[in-house]
Coordinates of C-alpha atoms and ligand atoms in Angstrom, one line a residue:
X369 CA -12.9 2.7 -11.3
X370 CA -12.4 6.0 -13.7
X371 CA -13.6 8.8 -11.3
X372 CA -14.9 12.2 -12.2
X373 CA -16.7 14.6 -10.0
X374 CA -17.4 17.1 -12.5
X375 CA -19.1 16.1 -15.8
X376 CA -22.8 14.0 -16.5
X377 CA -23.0 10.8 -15.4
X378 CA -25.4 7.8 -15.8
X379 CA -24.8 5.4 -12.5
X380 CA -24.9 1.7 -13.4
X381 CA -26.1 -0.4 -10.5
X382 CA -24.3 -4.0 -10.2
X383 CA -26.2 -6.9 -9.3
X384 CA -23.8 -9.2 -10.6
X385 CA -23.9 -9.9 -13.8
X386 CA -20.2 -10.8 -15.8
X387 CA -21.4 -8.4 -18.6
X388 CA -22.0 -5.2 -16.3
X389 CA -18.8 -3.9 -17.4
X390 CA -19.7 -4.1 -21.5
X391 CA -22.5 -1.8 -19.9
X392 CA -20.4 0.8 -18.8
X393 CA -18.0 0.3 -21.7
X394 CA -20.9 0.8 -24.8
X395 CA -21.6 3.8 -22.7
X396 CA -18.2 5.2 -23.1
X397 CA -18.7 4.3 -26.7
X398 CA -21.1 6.2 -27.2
X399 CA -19.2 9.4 -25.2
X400 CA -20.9 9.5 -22.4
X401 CA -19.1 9.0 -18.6
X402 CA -20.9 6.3 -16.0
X403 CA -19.8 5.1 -12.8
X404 CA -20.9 1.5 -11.6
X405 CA -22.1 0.9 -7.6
X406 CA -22.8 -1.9 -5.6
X407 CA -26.7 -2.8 -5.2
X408 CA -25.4 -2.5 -1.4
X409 CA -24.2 0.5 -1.7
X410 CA -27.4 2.5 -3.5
X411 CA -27.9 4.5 0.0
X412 CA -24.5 6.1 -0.6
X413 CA -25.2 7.6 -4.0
X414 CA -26.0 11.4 -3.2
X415 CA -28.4 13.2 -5.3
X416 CA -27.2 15.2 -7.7
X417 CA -28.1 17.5 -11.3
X418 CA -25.3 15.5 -13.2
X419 CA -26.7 11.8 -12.4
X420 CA -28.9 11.7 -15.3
X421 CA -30.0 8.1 -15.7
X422 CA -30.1 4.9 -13.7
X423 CA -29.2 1.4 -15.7
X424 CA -30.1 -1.7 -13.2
X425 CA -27.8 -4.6 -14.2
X426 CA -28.6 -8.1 -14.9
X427 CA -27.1 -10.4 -12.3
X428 CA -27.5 -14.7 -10.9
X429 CA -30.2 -13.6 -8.6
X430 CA -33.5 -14.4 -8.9
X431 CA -35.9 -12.3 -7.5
X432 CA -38.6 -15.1 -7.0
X433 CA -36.3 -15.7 -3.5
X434 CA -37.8 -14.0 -0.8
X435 CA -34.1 -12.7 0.3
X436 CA -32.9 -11.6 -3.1
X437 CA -32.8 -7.9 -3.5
X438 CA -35.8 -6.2 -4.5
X439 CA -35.4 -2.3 -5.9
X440 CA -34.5 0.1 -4.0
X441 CA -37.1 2.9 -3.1
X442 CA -34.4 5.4 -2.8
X443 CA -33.8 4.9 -6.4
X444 CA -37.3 5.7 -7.3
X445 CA -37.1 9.2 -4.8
X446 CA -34.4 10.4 -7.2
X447 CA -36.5 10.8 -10.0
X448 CA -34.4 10.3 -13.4
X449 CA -35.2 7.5 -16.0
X450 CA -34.6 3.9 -15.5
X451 CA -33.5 1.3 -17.5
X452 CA -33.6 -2.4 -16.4
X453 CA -31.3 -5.2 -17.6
X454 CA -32.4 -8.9 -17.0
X455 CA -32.6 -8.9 -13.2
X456 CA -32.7 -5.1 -13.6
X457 CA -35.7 -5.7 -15.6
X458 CA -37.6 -7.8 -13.2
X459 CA -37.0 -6.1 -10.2
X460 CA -38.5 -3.1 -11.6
X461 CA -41.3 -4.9 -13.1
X462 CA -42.0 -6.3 -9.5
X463 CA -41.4 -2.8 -8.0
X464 CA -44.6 -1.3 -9.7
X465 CA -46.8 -4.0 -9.3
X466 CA -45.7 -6.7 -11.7
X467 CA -45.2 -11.1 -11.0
X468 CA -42.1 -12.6 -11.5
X469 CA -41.9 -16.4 -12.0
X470 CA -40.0 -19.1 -12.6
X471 CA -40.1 -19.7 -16.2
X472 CA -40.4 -23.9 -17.4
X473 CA -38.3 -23.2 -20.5
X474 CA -34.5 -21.7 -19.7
X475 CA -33.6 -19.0 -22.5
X476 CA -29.8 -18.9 -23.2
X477 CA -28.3 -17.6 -26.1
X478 CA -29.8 -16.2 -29.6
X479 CA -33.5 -15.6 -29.4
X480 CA -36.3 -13.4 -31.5
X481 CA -38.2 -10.7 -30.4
X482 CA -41.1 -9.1 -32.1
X483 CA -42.3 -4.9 -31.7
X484 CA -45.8 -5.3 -29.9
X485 CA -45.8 -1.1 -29.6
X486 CA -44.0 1.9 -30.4
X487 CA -41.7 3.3 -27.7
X488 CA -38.9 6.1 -27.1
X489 CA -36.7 3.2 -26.4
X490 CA -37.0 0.7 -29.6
X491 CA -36.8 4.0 -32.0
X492 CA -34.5 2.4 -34.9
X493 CA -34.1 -0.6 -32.7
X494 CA -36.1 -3.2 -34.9
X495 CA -35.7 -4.3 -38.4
X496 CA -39.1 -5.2 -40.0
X497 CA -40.5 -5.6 -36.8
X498 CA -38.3 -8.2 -35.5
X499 CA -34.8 -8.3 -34.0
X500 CA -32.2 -11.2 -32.8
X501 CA -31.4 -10.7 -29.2
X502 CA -28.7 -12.3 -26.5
X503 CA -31.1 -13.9 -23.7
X504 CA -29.8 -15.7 -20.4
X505 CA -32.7 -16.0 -18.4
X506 CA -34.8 -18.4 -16.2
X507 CA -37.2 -15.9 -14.5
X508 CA -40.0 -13.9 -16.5
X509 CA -42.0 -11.2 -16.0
X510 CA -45.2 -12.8 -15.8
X511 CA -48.0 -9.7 -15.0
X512 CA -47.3 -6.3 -16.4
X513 CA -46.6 -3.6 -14.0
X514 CA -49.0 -0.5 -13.3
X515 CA -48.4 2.2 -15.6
X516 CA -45.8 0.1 -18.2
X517 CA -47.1 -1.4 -21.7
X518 CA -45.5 -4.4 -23.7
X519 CA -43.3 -2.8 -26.4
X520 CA -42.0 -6.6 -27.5
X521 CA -42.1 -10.2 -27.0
X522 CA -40.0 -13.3 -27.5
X523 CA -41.6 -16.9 -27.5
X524 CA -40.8 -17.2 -24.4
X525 CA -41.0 -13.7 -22.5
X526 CA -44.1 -12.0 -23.1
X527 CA -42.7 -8.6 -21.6
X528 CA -39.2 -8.8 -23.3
X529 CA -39.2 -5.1 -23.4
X530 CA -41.7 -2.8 -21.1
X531 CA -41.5 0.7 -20.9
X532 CA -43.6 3.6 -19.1
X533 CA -42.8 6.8 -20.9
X534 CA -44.1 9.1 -18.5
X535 CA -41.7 7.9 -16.0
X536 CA -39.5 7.6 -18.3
X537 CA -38.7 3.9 -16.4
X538 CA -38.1 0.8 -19.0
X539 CA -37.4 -2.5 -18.4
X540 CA -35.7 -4.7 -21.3
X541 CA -35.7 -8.7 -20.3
X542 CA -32.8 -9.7 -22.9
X543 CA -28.8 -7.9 -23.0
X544 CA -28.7 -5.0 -25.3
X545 CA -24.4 -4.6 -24.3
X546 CA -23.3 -8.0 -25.7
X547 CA -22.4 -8.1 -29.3
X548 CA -24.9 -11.0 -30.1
X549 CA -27.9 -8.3 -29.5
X550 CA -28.1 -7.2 -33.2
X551 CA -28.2 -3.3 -32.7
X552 CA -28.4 -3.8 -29.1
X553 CA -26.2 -0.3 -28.9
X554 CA -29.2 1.6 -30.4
X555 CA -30.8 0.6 -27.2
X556 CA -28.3 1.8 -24.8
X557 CA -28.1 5.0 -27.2
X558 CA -31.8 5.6 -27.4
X559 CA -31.7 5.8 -23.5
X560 CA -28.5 7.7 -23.0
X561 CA -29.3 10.6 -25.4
X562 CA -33.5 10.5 -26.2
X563 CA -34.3 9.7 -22.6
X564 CA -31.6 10.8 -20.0
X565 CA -30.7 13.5 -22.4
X566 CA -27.1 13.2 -21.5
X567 CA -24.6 15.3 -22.9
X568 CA -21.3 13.3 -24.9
X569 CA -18.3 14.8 -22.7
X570 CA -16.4 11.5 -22.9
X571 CA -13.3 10.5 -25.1
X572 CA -9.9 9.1 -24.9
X573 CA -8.5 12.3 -23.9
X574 CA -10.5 13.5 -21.2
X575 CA -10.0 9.5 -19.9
X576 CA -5.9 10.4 -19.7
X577 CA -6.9 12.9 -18.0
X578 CA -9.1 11.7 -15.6
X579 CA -6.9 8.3 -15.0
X580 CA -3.4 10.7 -14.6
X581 CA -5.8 13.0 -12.2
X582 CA -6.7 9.8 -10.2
X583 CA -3.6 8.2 -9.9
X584 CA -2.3 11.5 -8.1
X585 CA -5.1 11.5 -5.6
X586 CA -4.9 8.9 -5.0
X587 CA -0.9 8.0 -4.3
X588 CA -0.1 11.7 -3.3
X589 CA 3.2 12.1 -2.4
X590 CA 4.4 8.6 -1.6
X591 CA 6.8 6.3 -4.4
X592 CA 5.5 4.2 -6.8
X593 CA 7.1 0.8 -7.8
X594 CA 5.1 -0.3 -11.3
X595 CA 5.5 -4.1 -12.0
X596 CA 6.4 -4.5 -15.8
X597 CA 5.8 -7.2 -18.1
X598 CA 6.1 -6.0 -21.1
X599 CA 3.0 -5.7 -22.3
X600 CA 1.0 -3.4 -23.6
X601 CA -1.0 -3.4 -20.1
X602 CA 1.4 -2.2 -18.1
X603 CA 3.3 0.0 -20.3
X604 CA 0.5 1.9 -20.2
X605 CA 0.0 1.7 -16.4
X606 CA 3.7 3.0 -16.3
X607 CA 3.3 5.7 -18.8
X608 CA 0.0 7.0 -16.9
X609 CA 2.3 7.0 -14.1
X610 CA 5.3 8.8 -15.3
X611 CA 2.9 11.5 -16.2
X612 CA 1.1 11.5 -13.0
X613 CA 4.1 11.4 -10.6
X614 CA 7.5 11.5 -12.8
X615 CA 10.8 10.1 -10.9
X616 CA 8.7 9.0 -7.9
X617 CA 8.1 6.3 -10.3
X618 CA 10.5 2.9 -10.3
X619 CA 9.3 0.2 -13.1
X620 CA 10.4 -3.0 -11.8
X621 CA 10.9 -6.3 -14.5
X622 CA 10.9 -9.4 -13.2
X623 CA 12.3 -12.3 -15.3
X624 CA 10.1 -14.9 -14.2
X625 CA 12.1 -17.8 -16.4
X626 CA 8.3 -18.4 -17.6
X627 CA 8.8 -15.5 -20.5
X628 CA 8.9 -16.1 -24.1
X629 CA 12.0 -16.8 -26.0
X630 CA 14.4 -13.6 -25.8
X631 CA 11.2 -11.5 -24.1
X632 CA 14.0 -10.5 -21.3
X633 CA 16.0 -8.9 -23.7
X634 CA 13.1 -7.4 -26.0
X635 CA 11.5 -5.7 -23.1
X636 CA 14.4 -4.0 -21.7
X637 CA 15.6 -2.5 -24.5
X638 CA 12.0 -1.4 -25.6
X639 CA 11.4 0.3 -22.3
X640 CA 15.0 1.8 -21.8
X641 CA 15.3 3.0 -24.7
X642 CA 12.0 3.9 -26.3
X643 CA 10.4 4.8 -23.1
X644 CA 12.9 5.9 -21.1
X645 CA 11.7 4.7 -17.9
X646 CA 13.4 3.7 -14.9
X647 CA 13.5 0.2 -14.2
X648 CA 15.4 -2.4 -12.2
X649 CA 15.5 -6.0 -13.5
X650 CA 15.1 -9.1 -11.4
X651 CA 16.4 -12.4 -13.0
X652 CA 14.6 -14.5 -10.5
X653 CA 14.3 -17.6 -12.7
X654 CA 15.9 -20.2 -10.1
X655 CA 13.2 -19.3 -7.4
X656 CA 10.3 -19.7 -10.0
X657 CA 10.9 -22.9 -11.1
X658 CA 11.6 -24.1 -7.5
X659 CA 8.7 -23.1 -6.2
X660 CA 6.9 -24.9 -9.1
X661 CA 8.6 -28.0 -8.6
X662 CA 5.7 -31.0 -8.3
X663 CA 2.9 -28.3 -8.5
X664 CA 0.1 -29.5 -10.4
X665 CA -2.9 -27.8 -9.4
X666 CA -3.8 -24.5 -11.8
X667 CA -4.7 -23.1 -9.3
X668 CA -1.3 -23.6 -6.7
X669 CA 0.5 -22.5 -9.7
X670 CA -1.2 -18.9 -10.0
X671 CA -1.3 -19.0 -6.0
X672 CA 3.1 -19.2 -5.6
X673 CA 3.6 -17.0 -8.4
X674 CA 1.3 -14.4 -7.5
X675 CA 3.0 -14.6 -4.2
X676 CA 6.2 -15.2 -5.4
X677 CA 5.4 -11.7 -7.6
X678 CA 4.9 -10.0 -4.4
X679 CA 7.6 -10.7 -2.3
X680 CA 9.8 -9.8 -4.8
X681 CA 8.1 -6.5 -4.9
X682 CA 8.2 -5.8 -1.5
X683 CA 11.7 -6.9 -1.2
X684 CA 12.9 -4.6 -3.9
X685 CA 10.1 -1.9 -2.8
X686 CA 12.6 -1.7 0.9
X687 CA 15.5 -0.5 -1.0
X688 CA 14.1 2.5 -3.0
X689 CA 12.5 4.3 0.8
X690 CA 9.3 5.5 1.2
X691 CA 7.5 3.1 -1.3
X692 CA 4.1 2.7 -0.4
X693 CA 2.3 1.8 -3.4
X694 CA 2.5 -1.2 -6.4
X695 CA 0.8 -0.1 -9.7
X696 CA 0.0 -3.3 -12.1
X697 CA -1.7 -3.3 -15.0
X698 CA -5.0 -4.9 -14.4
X699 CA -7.8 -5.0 -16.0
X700 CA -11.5 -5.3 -16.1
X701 CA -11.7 -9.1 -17.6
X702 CA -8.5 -10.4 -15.2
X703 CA -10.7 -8.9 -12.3
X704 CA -14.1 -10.6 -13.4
X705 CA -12.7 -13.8 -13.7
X706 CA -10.8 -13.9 -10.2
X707 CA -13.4 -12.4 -7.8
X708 CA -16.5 -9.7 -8.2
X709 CA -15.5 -6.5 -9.3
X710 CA -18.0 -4.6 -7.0
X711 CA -18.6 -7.6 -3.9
X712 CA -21.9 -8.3 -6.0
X713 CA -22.7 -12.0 -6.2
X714 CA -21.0 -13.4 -9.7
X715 CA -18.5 -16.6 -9.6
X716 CA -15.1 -17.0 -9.9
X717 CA -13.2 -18.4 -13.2
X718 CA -9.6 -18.8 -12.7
X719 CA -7.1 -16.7 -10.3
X720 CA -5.5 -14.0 -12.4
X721 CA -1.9 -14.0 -11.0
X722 CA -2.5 -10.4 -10.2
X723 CA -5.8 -10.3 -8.8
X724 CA -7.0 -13.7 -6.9
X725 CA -3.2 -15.0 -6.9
X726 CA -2.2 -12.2 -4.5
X727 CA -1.6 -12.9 -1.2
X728 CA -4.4 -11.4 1.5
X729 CA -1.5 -9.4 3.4
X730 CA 0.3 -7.4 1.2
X731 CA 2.3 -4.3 2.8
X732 CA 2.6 -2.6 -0.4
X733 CA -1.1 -0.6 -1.2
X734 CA -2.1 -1.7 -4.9
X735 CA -2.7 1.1 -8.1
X736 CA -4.5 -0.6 -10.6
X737 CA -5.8 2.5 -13.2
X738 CA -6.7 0.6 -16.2
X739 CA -8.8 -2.2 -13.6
X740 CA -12.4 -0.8 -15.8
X741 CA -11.0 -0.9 -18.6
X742 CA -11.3 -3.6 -21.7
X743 CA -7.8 -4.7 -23.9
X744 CA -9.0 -3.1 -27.2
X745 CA -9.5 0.1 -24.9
X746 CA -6.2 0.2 -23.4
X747 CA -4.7 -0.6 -26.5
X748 CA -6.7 2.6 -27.6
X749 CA -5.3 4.9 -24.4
X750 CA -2.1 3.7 -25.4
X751 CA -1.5 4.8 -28.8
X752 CA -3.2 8.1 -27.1
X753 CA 0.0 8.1 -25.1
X754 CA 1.8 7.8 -27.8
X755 CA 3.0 3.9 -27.4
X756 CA 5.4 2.4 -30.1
X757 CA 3.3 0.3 -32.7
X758 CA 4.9 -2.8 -31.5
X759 CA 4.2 -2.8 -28.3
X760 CA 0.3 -1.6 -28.9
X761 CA -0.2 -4.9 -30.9
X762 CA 1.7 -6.9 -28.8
X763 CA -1.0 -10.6 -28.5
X764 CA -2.1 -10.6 -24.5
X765 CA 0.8 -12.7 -22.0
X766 CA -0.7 -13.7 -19.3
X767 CA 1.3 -12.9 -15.9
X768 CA 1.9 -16.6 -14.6
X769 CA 3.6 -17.1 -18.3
X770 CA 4.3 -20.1 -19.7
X771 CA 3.4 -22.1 -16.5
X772 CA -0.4 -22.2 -17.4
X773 CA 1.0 -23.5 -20.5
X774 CA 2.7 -26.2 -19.2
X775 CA -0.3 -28.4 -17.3
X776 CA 0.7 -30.9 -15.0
X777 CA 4.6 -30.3 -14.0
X778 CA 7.5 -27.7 -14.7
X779 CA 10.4 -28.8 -15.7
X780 CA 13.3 -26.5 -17.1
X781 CA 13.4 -29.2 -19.8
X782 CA 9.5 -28.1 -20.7
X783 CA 10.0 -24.7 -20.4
X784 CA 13.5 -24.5 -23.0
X785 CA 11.2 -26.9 -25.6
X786 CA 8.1 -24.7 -24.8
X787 CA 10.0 -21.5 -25.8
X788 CA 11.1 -23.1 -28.9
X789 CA 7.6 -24.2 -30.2
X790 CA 6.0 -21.0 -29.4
X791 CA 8.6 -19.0 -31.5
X792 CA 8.5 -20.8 -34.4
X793 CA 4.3 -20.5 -34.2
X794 CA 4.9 -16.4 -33.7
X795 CA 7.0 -16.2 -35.9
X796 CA 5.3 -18.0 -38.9
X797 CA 1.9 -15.7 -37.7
X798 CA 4.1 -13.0 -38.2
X799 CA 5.4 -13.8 -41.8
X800 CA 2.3 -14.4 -43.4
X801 CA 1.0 -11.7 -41.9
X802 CA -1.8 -13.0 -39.9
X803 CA -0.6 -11.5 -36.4
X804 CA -2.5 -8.6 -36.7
X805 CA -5.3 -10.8 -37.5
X806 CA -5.4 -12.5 -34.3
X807 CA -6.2 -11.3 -30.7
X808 CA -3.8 -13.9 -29.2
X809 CA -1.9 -17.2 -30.2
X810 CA 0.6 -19.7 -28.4
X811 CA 2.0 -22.8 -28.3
X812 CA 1.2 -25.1 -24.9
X813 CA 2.5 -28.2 -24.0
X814 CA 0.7 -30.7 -22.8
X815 CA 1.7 -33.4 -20.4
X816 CA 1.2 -36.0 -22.8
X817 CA 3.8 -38.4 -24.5
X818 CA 2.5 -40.1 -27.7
X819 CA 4.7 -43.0 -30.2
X820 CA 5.5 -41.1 -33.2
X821 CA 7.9 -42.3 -36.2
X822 CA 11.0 -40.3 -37.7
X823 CA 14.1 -41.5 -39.8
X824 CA 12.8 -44.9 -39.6
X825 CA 12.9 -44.9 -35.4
X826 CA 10.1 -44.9 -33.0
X827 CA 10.1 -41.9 -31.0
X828 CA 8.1 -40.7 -27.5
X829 CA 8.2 -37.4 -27.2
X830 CA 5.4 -34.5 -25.9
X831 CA 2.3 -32.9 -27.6
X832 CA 2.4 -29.1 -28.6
X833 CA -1.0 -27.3 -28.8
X834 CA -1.7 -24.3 -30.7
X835 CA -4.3 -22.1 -29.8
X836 CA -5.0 -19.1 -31.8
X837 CA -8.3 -17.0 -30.7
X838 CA -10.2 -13.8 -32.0
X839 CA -11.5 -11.6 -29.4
X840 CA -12.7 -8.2 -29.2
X841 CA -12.1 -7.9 -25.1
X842 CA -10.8 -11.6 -24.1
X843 CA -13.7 -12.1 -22.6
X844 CA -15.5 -14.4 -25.5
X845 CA -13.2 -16.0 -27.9
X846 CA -13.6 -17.7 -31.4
X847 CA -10.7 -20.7 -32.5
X848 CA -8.8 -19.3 -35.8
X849 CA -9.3 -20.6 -39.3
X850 CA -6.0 -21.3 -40.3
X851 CA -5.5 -23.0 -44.0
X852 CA -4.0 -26.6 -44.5
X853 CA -0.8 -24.6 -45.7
X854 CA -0.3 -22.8 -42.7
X855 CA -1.0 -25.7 -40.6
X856 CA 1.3 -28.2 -42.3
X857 CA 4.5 -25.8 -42.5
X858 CA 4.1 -24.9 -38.8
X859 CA 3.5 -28.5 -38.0
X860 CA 6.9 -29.6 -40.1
X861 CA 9.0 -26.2 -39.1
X862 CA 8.2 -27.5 -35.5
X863 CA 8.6 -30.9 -35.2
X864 CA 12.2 -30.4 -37.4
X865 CA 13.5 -28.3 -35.3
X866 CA 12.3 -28.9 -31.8
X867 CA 13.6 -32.0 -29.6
X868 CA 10.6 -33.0 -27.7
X869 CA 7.9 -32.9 -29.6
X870 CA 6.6 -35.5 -31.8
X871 CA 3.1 -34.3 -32.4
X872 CA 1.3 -31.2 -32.7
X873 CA -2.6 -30.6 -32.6
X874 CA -4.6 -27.7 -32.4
X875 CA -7.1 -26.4 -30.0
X876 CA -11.0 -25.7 -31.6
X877 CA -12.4 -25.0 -28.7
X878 CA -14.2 -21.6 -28.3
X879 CA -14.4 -19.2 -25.0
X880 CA -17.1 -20.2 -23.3
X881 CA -16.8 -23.5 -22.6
X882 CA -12.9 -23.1 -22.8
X883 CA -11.0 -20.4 -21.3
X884 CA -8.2 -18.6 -23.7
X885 CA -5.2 -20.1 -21.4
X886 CA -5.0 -24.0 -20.9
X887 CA -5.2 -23.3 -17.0
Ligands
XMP1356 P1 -8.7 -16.7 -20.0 O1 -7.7 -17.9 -20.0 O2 -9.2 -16.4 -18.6 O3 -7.8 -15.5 -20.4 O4 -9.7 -16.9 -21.0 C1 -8.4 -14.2 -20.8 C2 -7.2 -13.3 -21.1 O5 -6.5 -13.0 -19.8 C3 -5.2 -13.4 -19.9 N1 -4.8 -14.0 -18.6 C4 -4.1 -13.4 -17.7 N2 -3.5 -12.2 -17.7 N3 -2.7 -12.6 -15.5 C5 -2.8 -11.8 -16.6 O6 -2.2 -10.7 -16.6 C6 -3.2 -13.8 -15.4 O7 -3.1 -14.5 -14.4 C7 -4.0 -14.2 -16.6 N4 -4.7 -15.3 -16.8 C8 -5.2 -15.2 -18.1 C9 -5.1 -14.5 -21.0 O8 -3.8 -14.6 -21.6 C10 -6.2 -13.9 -22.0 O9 -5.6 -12.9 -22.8

């Protein structure tokens, strides 16, 4: 997490919701600094003049269990406004007095909720007295708390927003941080800047600042090996570092055999040249694909490489002495999907190689700056940095590479017809322009041989999927629109010029239920 000791702060407190983060990251929007703690770890937060609001976050408990927790008193003692989030909501409703239930009727997704009464919090919030919300509740708050009134209602929460303005304590039932919340952001804003009175000291540079400040804390004066990908993720992890620590800093590529077509080449020259950093490369191609041999099981895959990752690391790490420390470009929706950010109760997705696909001993201590941070904000940091064009708009690659687009087995065979496919798609994207366009695209190929006809001769060759997604952070996604046109000459430049594949479909599948990668 971002640390400062020296500006205002509103604390988030996680319970363990997946969108506590889009909390902390509207807040930064708006320019204002938060930090986000564990609901464990309330006791620990020391009072202080620059804590100037508390937001409770939402989170899969429900309060209506006798061991689920309840609101801290110590919260109260500290005397500064509250604002409540779905669980957040309820467990301050309970706190002063209010019922909690088990609601009949589930409400996920869009809902409507109507102004009942005026309120510092709604202040430009509602168009024509209504407003379309993001609800994902079961639980309701079922009696009204002492000292609150109902400030709006949806069909089926009665006390969608409370608030008590003497406290200065409000409790809002649906998610004013996700997108869907139509002017949810006035929400957030209305209680950073009417109610906490916070003052904006936040913005991209200050955040260099603070991250380059961090990083040397925190690694002092040991080495720091950075694992490179190529990405725009890591370059900026790397360039953080060269300013934080300068030569103590050794990039290390490793050439997985699971890159793109030509990546290899493209990346060293890039960071050579253009960002003259220091860098050792790895061509360790043969011991991927051995590993991988017969593994079929997603999660195996991310398992060996992310192991595979490490030893490497370490091995390399010996030869440059006094190493103690691997920086990697992580960030805030890879972390969220592998394991709770703060040890508060929310599921796990998938394994991100570099997160869940670590192994548990590691001798080399991990630097993960940008691990709070959203894509479209590091993208942001990095052009702040001064990061070539190219590699700023570089589409996401995902660590484990093509082998989570290759379900089922790995062959060196899938791989070389893999590379092909996806080149052709990236480069047609980039042609007609529409790379910009789109937060991510790529050719899979899926374990499935289909009877196709060309020249007259029946052929049995593999599927190629295309995926293309919009996203603003990776961590929702919405299939591309492409035209027939597009379609048809991708379709044709591919299955001319690629031995293997016969057929090619495309994915229309949104995130959720799908996930961007295949596995
Ligand atoms: P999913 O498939 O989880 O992907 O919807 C969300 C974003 O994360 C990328 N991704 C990864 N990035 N290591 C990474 O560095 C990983 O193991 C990994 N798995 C998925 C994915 O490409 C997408 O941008």
């Amino acid at each position: 997490m971002i640390k400062n000791k020296f500006i205002e702060k509103i604390i988030i407190i996680d319970y363990g919701s997946q969108f506590t983060q889009l909390i902390a990251r509207k807040i930064r929007e708006l320019g204002v600094y938060s930090e986000i703690i564990n609901f464990n770890q309330i006791e620990n937060l020391k009072k202080s003049h620059l804590i100037k609001g508390i937001i409770l976050s939402g989170g899969p408990l429900t309060i209506t269990n006798k061991n689920s927790s309840s609101l801290s008193s110590y919260i109260i003692k500290l005397n500064i406004p509250i604002l409540g989030i779905c669980y957040g909501h309820q467990i301050l409703a309970k706190k002063f007095g209010g019922k909690v239930k088990i609601s009949k009727k589930r409400e996920f997704g869009h809902a409507i909720v109507k102004s009942k009464s005026k309120s510092t919090i709604t202040k430009n919030f509602f168009k024509k007295k209504n407003n379309t919300v993001w609800m994902s509740h079961q639980d309701i708050v079922s009696k009204l708390p002492a000292g609150f009134k109902k400030i709006a209602s949806s069909n089926n929460s009665k006390y969608a927003i409370i608030a008590n303005e003497k406290r200065e304590y409000y409790g809002i039932q649906f998610h004013p941080e996700v997108s869907h919340t139509q002017n949810g952001k006035i929400l957030i804003k209305n209680f950073l800047f009417s109610i906490c009175k916070i003052k904006k000291t936040w913005n991209l540079k200050r955040q260099k600042e603070i991250l380059i400040l961090n990083i040397k804390e925190k690694v002092k004066n040991n080495k720091v090996i950075c694992a490179l990908s190529g990405g725009v993720d890591s370059s900026v992890v790397a360039l953080l570092l060269k300013k934080a620590i300068g030569n103590k800093l050794t990039c290390i590529f490793i050439n997985t055999g699971l890159l793109r077509k030509n990546e290899e080449h493209e990346v060293l020259k890039n960071f050579k040249k253009k960002l003259k950093l220091k860098i050792i490369y790895i061509d360790a191609s043969k011991i991927f694909t051995k590993r991988l041999k017969n593994i079929v099981n997603p999660e195996k895959k991310r398992k060996i490489i992310g192991k595979l990752f490490i030893q490497l690391f370490e091995k390399h790490a010996k030869k440059i002495r006094k190493v103690k420390f691997l920086a990697q470009g992580t960030l805030y929706p890879d972390l969220i999907e592998s394991k709770t950010v703060t040890g508060s109760p929310s599921s796990k997705i998938k394994s991100h190689h570099n997160v869940g696909g670590l192994p548990k001993k590691m001798n080399l201590s991990l630097v993960e700056p940008l691990s709070s941070l959203f894509k479209d904000e590091v993208r942001k940091l990095g052009q702040e940095l001064s990061l070539p064009k190219e590699l700023l708009l570089r589409h996401p690659f995902p660590g484990p590479g093509l082998a989570i687009r290759i379900p089922g087995k790995i062959t060196i065979e899938k791989i070389d017809i893999l590379k092909e496919a996806d080149f052709i798609f990236t480069n047609e994207l980039k042609k007609t322009r529409l790379y910009n366009k789109i937060w991510q695209a790529y050719a899979a190929l899926l374990p499935l041989k289909t009877v196709g006809v060309m020249g007259d001769k029946r052929t049995y060759e593999y599927t190629c999927l295309l995926r293309a997604v919009t996203s603003e952070d990776g961590m929702t996604a919405d299939f591309y629109s492409f035209d027939k046109n597009f379609f048809q000459n991708v379709s044709n430049k591919i299955i001319n010029s690629v031995n293997g594949i016969n057929r090619v479909v495309y994915d229309i599948t949104s995130k959720p239920p799908s996930t961007i990668e295949l596995e």
